[in-house]
Coordinates of C-alpha atoms in Angstrom, one line a residue:
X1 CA 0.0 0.0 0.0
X2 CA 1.8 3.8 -1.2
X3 CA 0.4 6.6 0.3
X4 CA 1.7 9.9 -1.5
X5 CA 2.5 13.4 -0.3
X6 CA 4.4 15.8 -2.6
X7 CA 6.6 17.9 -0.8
X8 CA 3.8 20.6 0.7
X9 CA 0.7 19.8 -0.9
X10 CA 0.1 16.7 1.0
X11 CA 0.8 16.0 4.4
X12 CA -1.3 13.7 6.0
X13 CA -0.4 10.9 4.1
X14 CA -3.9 10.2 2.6
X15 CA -3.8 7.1 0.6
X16 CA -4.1 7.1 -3.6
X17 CA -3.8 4.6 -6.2
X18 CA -1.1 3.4 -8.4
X19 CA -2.2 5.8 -11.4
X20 CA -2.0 8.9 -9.0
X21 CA 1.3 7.7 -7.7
X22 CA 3.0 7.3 -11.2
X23 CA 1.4 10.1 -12.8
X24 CA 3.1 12.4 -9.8
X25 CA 6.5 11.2 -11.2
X26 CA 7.6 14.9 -12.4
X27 CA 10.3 16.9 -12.3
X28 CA 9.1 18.5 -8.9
X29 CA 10.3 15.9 -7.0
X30 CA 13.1 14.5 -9.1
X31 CA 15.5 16.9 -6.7
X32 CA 14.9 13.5 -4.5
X33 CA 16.6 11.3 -7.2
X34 CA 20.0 12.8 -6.2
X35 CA 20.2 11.1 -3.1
X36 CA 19.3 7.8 -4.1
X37 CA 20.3 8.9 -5.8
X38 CA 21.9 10.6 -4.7
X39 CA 26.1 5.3 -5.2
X40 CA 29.9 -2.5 -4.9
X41 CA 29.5 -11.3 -4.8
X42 CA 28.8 -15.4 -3.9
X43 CA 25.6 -17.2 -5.6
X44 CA 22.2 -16.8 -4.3
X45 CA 21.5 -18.9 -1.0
X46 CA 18.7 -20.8 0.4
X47 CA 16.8 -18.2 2.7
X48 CA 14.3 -19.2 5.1
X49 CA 11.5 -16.4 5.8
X50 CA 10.1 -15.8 9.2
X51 CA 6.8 -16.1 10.6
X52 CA 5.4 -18.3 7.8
X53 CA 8.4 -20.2 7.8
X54 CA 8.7 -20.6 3.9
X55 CA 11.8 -20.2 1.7
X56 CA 13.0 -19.0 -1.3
X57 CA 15.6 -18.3 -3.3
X58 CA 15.7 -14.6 -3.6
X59 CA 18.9 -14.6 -1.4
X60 CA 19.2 -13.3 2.6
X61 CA 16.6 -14.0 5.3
X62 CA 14.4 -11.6 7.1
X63 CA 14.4 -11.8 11.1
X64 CA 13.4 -15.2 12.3
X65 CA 11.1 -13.7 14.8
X66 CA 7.9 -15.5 15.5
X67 CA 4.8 -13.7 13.7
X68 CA 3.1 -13.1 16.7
X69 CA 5.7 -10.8 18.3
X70 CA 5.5 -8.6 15.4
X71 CA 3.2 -5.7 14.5
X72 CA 0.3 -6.1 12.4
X73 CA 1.2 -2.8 10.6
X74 CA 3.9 -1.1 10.0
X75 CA 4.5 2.8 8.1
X76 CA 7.9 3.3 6.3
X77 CA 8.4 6.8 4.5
X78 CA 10.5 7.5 1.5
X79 CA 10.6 10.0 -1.4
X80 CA 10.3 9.8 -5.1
X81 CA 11.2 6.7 -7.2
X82 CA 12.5 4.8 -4.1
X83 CA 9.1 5.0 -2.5
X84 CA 7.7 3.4 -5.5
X85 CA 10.6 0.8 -5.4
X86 CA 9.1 -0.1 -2.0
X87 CA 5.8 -0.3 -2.7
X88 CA 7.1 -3.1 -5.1
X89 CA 8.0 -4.9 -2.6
X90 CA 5.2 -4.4 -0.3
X91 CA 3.0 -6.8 -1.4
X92 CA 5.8 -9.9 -2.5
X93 CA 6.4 -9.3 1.4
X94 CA 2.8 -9.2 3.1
X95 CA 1.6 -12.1 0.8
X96 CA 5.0 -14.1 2.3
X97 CA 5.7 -12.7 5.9
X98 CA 1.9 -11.4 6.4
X99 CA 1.3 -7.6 7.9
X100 CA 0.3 -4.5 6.6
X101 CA 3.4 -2.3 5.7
X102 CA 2.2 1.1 4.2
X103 CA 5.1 2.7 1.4
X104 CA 4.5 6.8 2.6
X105 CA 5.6 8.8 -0.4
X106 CA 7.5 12.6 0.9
X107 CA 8.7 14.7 -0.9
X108 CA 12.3 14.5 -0.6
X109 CA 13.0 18.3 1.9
X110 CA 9.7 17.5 3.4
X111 CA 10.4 14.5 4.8
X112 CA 13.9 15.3 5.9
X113 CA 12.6 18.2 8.1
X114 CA 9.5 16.2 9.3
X115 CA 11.8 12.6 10.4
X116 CA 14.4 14.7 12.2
X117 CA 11.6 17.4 14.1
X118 CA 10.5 13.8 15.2
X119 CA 13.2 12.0 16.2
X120 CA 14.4 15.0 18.2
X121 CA 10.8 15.6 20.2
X122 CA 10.9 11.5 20.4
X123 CA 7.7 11.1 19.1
X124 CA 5.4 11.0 16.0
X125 CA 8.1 8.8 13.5
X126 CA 7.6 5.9 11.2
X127 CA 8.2 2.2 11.8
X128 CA 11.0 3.3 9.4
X129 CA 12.4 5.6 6.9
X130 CA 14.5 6.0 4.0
X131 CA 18.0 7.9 4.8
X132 CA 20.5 9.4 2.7
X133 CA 23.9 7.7 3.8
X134 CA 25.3 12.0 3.7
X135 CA 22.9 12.7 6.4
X136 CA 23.7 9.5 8.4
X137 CA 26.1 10.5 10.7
X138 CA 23.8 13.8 11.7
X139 CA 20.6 11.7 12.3
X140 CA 22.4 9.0 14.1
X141 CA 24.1 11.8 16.3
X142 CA 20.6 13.0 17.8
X143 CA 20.4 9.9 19.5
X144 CA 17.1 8.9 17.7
X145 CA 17.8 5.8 15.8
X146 CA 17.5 2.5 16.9
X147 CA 20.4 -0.1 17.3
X148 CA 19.9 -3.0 14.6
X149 CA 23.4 -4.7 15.3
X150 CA 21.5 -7.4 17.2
X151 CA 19.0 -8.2 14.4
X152 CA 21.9 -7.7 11.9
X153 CA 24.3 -10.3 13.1
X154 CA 21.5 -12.7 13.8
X155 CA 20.5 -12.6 9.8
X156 CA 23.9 -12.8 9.0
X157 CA 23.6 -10.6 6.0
X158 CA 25.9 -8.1 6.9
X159 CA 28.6 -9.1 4.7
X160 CA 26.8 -9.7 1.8
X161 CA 26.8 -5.4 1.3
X162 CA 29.3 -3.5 0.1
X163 CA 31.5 -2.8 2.9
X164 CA 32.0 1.0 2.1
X165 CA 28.4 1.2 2.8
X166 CA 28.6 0.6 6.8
X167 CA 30.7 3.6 7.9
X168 CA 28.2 6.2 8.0
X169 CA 25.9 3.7 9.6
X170 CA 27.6 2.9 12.9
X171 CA 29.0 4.9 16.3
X172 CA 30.5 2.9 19.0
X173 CA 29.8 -0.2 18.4
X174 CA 26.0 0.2 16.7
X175 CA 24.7 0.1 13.7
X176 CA 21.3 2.3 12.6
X177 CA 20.2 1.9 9.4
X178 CA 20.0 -1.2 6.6
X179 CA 22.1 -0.3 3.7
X180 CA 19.9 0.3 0.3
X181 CA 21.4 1.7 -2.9
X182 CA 24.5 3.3 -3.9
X183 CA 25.3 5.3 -7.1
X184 CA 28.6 3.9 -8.9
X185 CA 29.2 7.1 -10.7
X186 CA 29.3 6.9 -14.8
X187 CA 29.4 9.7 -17.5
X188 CA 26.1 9.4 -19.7
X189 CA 26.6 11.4 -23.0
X190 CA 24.7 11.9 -26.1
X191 CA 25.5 9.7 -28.7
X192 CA 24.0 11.4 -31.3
X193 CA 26.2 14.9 -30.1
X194 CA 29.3 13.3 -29.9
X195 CA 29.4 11.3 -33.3
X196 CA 28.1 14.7 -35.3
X197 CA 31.7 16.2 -33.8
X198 CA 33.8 13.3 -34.4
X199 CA 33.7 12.9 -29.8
X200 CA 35.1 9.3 -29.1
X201 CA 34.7 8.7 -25.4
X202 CA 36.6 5.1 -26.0
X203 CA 39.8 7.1 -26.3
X204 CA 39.2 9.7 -23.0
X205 CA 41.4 8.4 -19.8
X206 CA 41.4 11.6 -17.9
X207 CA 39.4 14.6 -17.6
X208 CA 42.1 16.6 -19.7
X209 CA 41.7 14.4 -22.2
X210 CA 37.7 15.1 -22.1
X211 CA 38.2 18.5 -22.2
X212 CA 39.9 18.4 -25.0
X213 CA 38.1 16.8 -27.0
X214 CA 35.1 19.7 -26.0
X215 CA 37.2 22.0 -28.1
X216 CA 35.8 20.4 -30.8
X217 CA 32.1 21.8 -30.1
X218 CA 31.0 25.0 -31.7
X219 CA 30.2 28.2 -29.2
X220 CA 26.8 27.0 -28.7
X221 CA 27.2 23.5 -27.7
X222 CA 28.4 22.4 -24.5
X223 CA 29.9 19.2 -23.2
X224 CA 28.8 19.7 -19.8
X225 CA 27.5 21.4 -16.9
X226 CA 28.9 22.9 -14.2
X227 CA 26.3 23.9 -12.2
X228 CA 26.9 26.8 -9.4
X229 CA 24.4 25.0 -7.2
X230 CA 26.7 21.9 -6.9
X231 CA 30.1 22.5 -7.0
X232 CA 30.3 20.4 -3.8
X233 CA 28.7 17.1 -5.8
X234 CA 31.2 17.6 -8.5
X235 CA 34.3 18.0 -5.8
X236 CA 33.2 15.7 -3.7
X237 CA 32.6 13.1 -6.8
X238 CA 36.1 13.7 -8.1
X239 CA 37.8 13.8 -4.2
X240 CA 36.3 10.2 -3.2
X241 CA 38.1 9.3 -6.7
X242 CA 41.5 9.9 -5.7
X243 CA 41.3 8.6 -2.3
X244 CA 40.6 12.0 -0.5
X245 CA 38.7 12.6 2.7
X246 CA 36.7 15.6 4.0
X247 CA 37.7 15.1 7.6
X248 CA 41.1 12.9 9.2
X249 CA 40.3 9.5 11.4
X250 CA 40.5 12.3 14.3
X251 CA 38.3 14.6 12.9
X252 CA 40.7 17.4 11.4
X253 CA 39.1 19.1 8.7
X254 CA 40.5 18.0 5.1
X255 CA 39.3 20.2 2.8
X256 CA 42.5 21.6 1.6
X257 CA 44.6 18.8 0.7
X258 CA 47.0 18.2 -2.2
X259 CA 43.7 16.3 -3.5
X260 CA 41.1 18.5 -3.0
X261 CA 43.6 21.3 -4.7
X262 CA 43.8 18.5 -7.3
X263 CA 40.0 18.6 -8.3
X264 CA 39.7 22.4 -7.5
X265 CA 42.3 23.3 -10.5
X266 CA 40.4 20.9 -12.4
X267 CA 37.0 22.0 -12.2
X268 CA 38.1 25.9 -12.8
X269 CA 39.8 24.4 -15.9
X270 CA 36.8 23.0 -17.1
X271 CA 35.1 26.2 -16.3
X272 CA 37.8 28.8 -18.0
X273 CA 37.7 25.7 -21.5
X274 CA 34.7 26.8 -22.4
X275 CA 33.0 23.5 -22.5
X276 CA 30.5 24.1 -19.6
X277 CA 27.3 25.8 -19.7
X278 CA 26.5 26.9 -15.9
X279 CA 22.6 25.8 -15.6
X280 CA 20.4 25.3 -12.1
X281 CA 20.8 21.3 -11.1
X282 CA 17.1 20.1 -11.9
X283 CA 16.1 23.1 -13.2
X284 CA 13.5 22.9 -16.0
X285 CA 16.2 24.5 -18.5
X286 CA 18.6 22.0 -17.2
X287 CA 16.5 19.2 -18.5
X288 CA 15.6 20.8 -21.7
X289 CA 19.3 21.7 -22.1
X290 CA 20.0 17.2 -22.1
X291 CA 16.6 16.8 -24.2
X292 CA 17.6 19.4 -27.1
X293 CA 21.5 17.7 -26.5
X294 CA 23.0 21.4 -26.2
X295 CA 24.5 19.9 -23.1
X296 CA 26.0 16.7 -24.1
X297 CA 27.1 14.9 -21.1
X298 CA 26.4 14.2 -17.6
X299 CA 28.8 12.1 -14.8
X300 CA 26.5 11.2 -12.1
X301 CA 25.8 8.4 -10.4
X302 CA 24.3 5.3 -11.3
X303 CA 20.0 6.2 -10.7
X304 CA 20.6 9.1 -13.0
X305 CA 19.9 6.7 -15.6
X306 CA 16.0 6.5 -14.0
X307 CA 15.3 9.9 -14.5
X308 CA 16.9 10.5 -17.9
X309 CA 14.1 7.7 -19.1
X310 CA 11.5 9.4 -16.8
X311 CA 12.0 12.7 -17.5
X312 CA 13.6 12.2 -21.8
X313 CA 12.2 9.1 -23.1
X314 CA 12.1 10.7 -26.2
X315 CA 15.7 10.5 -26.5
X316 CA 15.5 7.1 -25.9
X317 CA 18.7 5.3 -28.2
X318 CA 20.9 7.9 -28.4
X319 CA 22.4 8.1 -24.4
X320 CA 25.6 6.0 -23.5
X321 CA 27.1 5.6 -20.1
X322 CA 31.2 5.4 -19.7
X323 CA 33.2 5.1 -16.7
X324 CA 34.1 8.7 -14.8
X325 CA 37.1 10.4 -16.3
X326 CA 40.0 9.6 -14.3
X327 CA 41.5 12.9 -12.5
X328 CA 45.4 11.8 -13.6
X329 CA 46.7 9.4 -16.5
X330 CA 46.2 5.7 -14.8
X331 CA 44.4 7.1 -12.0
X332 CA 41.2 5.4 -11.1
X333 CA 37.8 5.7 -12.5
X334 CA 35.6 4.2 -9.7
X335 CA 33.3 7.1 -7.1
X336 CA 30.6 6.7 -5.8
X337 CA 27.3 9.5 -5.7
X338 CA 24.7 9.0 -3.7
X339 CA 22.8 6.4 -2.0
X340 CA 20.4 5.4 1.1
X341 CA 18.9 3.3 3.6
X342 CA 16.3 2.4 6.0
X343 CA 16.5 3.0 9.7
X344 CA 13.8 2.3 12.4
X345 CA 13.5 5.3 15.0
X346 CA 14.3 4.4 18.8
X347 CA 10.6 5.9 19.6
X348 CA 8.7 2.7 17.9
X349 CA 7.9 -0.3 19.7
X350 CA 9.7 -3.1 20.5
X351 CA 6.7 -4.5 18.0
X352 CA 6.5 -2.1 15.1
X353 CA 10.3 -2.3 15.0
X354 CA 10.2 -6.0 14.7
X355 CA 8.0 -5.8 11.9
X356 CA 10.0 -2.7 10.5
X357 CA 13.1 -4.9 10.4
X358 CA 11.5 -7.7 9.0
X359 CA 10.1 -5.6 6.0
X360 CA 13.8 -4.2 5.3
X361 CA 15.4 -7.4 5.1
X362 CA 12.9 -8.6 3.2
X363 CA 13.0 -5.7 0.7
X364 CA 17.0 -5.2 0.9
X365 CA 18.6 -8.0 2.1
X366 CA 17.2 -10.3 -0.7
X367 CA 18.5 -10.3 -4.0
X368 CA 15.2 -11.0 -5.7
X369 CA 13.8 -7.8 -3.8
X370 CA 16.9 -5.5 -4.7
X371 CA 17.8 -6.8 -8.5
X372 CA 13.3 -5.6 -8.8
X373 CA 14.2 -2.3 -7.7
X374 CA 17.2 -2.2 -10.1
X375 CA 14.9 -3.2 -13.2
X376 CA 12.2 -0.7 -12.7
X377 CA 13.7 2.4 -11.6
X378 CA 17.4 2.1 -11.7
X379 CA 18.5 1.6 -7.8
X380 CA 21.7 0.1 -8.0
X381 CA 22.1 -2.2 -5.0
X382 CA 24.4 -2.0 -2.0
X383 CA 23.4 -5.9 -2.0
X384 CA 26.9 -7.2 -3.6
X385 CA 25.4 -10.6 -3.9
X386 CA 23.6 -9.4 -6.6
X387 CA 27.2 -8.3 -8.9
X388 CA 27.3 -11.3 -10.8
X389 CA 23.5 -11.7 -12.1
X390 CA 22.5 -11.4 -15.2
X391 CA 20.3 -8.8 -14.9
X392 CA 23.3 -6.5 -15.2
X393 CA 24.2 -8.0 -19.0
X394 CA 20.9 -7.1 -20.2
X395 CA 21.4 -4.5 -23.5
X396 CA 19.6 -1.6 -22.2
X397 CA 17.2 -0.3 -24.5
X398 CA 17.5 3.5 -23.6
X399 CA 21.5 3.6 -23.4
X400 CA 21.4 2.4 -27.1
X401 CA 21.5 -1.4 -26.4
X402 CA 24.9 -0.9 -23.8
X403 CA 25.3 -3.5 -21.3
X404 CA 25.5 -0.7 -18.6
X405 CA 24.7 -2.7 -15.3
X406 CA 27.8 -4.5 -16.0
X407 CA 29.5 -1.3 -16.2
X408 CA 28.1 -0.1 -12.7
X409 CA 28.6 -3.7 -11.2
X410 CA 32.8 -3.2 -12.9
X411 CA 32.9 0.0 -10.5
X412 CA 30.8 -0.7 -7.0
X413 CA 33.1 -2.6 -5.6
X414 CA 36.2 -0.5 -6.1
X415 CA 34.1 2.7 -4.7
X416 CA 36.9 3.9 -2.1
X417 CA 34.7 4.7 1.5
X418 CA 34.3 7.8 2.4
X419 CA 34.0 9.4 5.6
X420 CA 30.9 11.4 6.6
X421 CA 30.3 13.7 10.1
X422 CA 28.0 15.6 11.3
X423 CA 29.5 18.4 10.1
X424 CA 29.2 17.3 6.0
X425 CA 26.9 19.8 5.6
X426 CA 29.5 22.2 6.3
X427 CA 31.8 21.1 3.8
X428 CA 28.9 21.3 0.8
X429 CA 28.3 24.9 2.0
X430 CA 31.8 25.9 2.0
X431 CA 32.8 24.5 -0.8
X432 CA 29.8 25.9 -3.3
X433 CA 30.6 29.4 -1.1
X434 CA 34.2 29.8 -2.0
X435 CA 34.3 27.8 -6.0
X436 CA 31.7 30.2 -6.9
X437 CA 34.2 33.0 -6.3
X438 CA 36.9 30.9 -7.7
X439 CA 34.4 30.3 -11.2
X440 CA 34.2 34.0 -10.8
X441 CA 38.0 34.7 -11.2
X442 CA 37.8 35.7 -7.6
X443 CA 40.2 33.2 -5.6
X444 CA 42.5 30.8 -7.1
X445 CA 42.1 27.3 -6.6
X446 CA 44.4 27.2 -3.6
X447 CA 42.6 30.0 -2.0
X448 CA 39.7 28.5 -2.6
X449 CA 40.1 25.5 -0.8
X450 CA 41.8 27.0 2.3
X451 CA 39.0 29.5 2.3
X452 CA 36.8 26.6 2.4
X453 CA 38.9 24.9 5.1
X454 CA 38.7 27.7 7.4
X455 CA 35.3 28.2 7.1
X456 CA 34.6 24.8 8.2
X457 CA 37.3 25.2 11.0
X458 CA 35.5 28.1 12.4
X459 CA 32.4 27.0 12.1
X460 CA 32.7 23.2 13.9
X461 CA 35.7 24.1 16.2
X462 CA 37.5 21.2 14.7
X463 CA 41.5 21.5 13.7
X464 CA 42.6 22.0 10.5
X465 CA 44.2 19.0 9.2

């Protein structure tokens, strides 16, 4: 059962149907697809279910608590296409574990503001909701979140996730939230763009390379986009690449390392090429801009692909995905961007939480429940059980028959991890604050990062690394 509520026009969760739900799919609350937006293998194994005591072979178990210590209903919120992914698997799971779980459809701000007002004031959350794994270490610092190590090691599924996932996820010795998707970062172009300019992306290595090759587009057409609004997405994209951290195993604030500098003089070369047009992330133009192919290129993660077919089906054939230019010349070409989870507030029952926990497993500890999700809207799994199926060397229709699920399963498992505070939303503000003067012509890329650095220093009372 979905109930839908986009961003302010519907709060109280009133129930719709399956045609309201999909016909709500518009570019209002695609913002949401960034964080599932928003980003890495054994054979399937025998699974026994609980409560009903069947089995199957869609991989991991759910809990094997007894059906009568669970609750008979259970409300789990999420936004946008991974709402819909759940409501998926709502009714695989009731007609096998029994229950009523209700799929409560946010918009993406919305329900951010709403799950954290709640967990502070302890009262008024869901069974369980969707979390981004950037805001992770801020929720699970209010104290809020309940401690799922227990159930965890008793399904003994931990392992079968990617193991950058977890970080985020745990403080001393806990663990609060069920790892979902994560977005293996590609470049998706426009075929069509790039073969009218003679643009082979077989033969780009490294982001020089890439730009380039741009030099071959009149004044008019652009490569890519370098939006003002996101210069932290792009950094942080392009840091995680090359091994960098925002913040030191004690905390110091990281911001202006060799690295970062790195990507700094990178993006400002992108910027001063030529190449780059400068529109709003999910801005109407900004889509237009990909559907008319005057920007040719995009390198996000891997759930971009869902909203390309959602929001451009007309250019459906003439997209291709290829692995994220490297920064240097042998340098690697594996990020990650994005990705979520569940996790069951501390406030819920002992009951509701059962049947929370047995609903997540179900839905993301099972490789049948996951590899569904994949298929219909492009959630690349966490679940690295699910790296060798074939559902990943299926030609994909809209990416002009490419094989691109085996591209995304090449580059999940060597996502390096990256480390996430409760300061993170420092960092993005003080890295969009200082590269827009550094766009402008204002700072240099060194000043720009140590600008950025201090600002974070000042602002957290952290060192500077």
């Amino acid at each position: 059962m979905l109930y839908v509520s986009f961003g302010m026009t519907n709060n109280d969760g009133r129930s719709v149907g399956r045609r309201t739900v999909l016909k709500g799919a518009g570019i209002a609350g695609l913002a949401g697809l960034a964080g599932c937006v928003g980003t890495g293998d054994p054979e399937p194994t025998e699974t026994t279910q609980s409560g009903g005591g069947s089995t199957d072979s869609g991989g991991s178990t759910s809990t094997s608590t007894p059906q009568s210590q669970l609750a008979g209903s259970a409300e789990v919120w999420g936004w946008d296409v991974a709402a819909r992914a759940m409501d998926l698997i709502d009714d695989p799971y009731e007609e096998a574990n029994g229950g009523d779980v209700s799929i409560n459809q946010i918009g993406r701000s919305d329900l951010k503001d709403r799950f954290k007002s709640r967990l502070l004031s302890g009262t008024g959350a869901p069974a369980a909701s969707m979390m981004e794994s950037v805001d992770a270490a801020s929720w699970v610092d209010t104290g809020g979140l309940r401690d799922i190590s227990g159930w965890l090691e008793d399904s003994g599924i931990k392992g079968d996730f990617v193991e950058g996932k977890w970080g985020p996820l745990e403080k001393d010795g806990g663990t609060y939230a069920l790892p979902w998707d994560i977005g293996p970062v590609v470049t998706f172009y426009r075929r069509d763009v790039l073969d009218e300019y003679d643009i082979d992306v077989s033969s780009v290595e490294t982001w020089d390379q890439y730009i380039e090759e741009g030099q071959k587009l009149p004044d008019d057409q652009y490569l890519l986009n370098l939006p003002s609004n996101d210069y932290d997405g792009l950094w942080r994209m392009m840091y995680r690449q090359i091994g960098g951290q925002p913040f030191t195993a004690n905390g110091a604030v990281n911001i202006a390392s060799d690295k970062s500098l790195q990507v700094a003089r990178i993006l400002k070369e992108i910027r001063d090429s030529g190449i780059a047009n400068d529109l709003a992330s999910w801005s109407s133009g900004w889509f237009t801009a990909f559907g008319d192919g005057t920007t040719a290129s995009l390198t996000a993660g891997a759930w971009m692909e869902g909203t390309l077919k959602a929001e451009l089906g007309d250019t459906s054939g003439q997209w291709g995905v290829f692995k994220p230019p490297a920064v240097e010349s042998g340098g690697p070409r594996a990020t990650n961007w994005g990705g979520s989870n569940l996790t069951i507030p501390a406030q819920i029952s002992d009951e509701k939480a059962k049947r929370a926990w047995d609903f997540m497993s179900y839905a993301l500890g099972r490789e049948e429940s996951q590899l569904t999700m994949y298929r219909e809207y492009g959630l690349f799994p966490a679940l690295e059980t699910t790296y060798d199926s074939e559902a990943y060397d299926q030609p994909n229709e809209f990416l002009g028959g490419q094989e691109a699920g085996r591209i995304y399963a090449e580059i999940a498992p060597n996502i390096e991890p990256y480390r996430y505070t409760v300061d993170t939303p420092e960092v993005t503000q003080a890295i969009n604050t200082h590269f827009r003067d550094m766009m402008a012509g204002d700072k240099t890329p060194k000043e720009a990062v140590d600008a950025a650095a201090q600002q974070v220093v000042d602002r957290t009372d952290r060192d500077l690394a």
